[in-house]
C-alpha positions as a Markdown table, in Angstrom:
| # | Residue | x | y | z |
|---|---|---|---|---|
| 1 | Unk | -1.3 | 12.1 | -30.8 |
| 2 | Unk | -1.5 | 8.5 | -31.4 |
| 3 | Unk | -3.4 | 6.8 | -28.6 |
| 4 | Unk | 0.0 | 4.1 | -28.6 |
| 5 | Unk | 2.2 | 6.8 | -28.2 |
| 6 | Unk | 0.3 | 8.8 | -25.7 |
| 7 | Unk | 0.1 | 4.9 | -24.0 |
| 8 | Unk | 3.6 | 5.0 | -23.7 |
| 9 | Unk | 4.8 | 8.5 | -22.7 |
| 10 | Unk | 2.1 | 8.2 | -19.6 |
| 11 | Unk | 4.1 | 5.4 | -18.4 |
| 12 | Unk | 7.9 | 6.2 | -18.6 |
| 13 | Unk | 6.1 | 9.6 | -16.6 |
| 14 | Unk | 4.9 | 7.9 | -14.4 |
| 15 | Unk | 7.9 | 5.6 | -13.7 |
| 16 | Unk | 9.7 | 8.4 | -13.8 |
| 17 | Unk | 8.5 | 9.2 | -10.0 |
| 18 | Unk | 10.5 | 6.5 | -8.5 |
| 19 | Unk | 13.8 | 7.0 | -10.9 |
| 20 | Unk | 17.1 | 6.7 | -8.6 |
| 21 | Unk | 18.2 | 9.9 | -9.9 |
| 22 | Unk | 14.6 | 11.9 | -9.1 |
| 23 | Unk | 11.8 | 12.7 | -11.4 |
| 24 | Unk | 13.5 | 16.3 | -12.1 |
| 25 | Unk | 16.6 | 14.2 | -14.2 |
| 26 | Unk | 14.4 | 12.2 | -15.6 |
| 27 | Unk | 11.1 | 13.8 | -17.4 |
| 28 | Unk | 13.2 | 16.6 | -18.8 |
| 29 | Unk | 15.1 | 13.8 | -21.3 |
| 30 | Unk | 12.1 | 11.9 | -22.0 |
| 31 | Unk | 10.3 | 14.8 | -23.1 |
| 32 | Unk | 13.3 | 15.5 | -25.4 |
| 33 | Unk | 13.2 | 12.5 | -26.3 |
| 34 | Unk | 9.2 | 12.4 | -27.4 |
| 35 | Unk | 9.6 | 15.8 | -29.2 |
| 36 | Unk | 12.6 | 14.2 | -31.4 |
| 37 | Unk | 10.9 | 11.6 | -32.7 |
| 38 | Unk | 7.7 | 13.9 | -33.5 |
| 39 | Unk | 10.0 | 15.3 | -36.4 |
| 40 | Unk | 10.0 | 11.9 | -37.3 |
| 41 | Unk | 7.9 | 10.3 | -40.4 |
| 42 | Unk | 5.3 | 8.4 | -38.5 |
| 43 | Unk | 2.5 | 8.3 | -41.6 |
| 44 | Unk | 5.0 | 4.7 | -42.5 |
| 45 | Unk | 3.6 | 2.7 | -40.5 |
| 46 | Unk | 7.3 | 0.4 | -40.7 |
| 47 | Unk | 9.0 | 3.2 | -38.8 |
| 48 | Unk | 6.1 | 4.0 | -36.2 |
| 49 | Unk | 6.1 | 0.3 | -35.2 |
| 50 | Unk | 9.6 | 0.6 | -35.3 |
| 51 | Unk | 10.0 | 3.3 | -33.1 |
| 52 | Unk | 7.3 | 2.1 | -30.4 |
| 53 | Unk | 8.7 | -1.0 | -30.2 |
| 54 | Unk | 12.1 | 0.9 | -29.4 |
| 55 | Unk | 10.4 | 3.1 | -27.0 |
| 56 | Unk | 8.7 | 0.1 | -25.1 |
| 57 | Unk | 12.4 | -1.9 | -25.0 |
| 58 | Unk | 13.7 | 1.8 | -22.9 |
| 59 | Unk | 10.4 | 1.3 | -20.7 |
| 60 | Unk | 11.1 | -2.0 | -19.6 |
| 61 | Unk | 14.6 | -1.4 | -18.8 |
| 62 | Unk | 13.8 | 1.2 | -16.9 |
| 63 | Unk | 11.6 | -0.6 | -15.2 |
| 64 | Unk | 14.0 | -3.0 | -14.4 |
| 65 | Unk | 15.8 | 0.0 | -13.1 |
| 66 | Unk | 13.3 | 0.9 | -10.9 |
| 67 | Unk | 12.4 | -2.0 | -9.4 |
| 68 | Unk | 16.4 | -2.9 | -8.9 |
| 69 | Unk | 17.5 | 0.1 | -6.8 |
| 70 | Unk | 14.2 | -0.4 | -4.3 |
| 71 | Unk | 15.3 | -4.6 | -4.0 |
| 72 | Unk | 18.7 | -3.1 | -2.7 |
| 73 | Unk | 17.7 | -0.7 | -0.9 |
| 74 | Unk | 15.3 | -2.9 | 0.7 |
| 75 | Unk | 18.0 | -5.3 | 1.0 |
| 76 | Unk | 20.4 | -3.1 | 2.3 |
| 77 | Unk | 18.1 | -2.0 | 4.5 |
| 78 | Unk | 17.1 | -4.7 | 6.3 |
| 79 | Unk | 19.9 | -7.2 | 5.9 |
| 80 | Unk | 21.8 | -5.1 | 8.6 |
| 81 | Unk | 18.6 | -6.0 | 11.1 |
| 82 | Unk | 18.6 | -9.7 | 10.6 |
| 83 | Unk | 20.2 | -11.1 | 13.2 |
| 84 | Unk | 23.3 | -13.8 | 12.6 |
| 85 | Unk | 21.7 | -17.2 | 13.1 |
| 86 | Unk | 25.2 | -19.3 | 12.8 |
| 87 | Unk | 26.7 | -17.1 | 16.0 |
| 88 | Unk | 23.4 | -17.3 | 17.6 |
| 89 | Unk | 23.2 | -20.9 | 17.2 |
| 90 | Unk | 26.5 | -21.6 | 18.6 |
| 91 | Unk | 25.9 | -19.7 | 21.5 |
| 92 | Unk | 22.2 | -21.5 | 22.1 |
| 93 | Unk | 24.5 | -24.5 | 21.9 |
| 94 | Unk | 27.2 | -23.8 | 24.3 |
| 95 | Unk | 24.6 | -22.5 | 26.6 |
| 96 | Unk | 22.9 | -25.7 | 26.5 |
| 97 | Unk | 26.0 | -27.7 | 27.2 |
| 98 | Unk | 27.1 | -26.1 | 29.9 |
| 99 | Unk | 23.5 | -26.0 | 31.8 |
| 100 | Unk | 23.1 | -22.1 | 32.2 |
| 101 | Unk | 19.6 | -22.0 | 31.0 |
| 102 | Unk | 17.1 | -24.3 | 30.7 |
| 103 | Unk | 14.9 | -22.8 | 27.8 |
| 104 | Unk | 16.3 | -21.6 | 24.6 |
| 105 | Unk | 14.3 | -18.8 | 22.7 |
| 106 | Unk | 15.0 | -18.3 | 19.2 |
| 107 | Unk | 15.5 | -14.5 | 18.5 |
| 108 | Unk | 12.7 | -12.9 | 17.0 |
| 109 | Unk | 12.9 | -11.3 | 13.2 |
């Protein structure tokens, strides 16, 4: 196996541990995948760089995949816990105004 090639299906496996869908959706197609294009004529060295490239363009959008669904689930996450500062600065501010507490605190993240 071509050190290139072997280069690229370590990393869509290991990507494939934090697909959405699970690893078990995931590794089954790329290994399908792999074995498809090892019928292929790879000796022309047009067709391997060809077909690399091609595999490398899949890696990075998965990647981008990846890295998508965990910034909204983060997001998701921990945009419910944030509390609203526009409510909590109009209550700080009515508070003020009407002399009920001397010391405003601002709330904590």
């Amino acid at each position: 196996m071509h050190p290139r090639v072997r280069s690229l299906y370590k990393s869509f496996m290991w990507i494939a541990k934090d697909y959405p869908e699970g690893p078990a959706k995931l590794k089954p197609r790329i290994k399908a995948a792999f074995q498809k294009q090892a019928a292929a004529d790879l000796s022309d060295p047009e067709t391997f760089s060809r077909i690399t490239e091609r595999a490398e363009y899949v890696l990075k959008e998965l990647e981008a995949l990846v890295y998508l669904h965990k910034y909204r689930l983060l997001k998701r996450n921990y945009e419910t816990q944030v509390p609203d500062f526009a409510e909590n600065a109009a209550s700080t501010a009515s508070a003020k105004a009407s002399g009920a507490c001397a010391t405003v605190h601002p709330p904590y993240l």
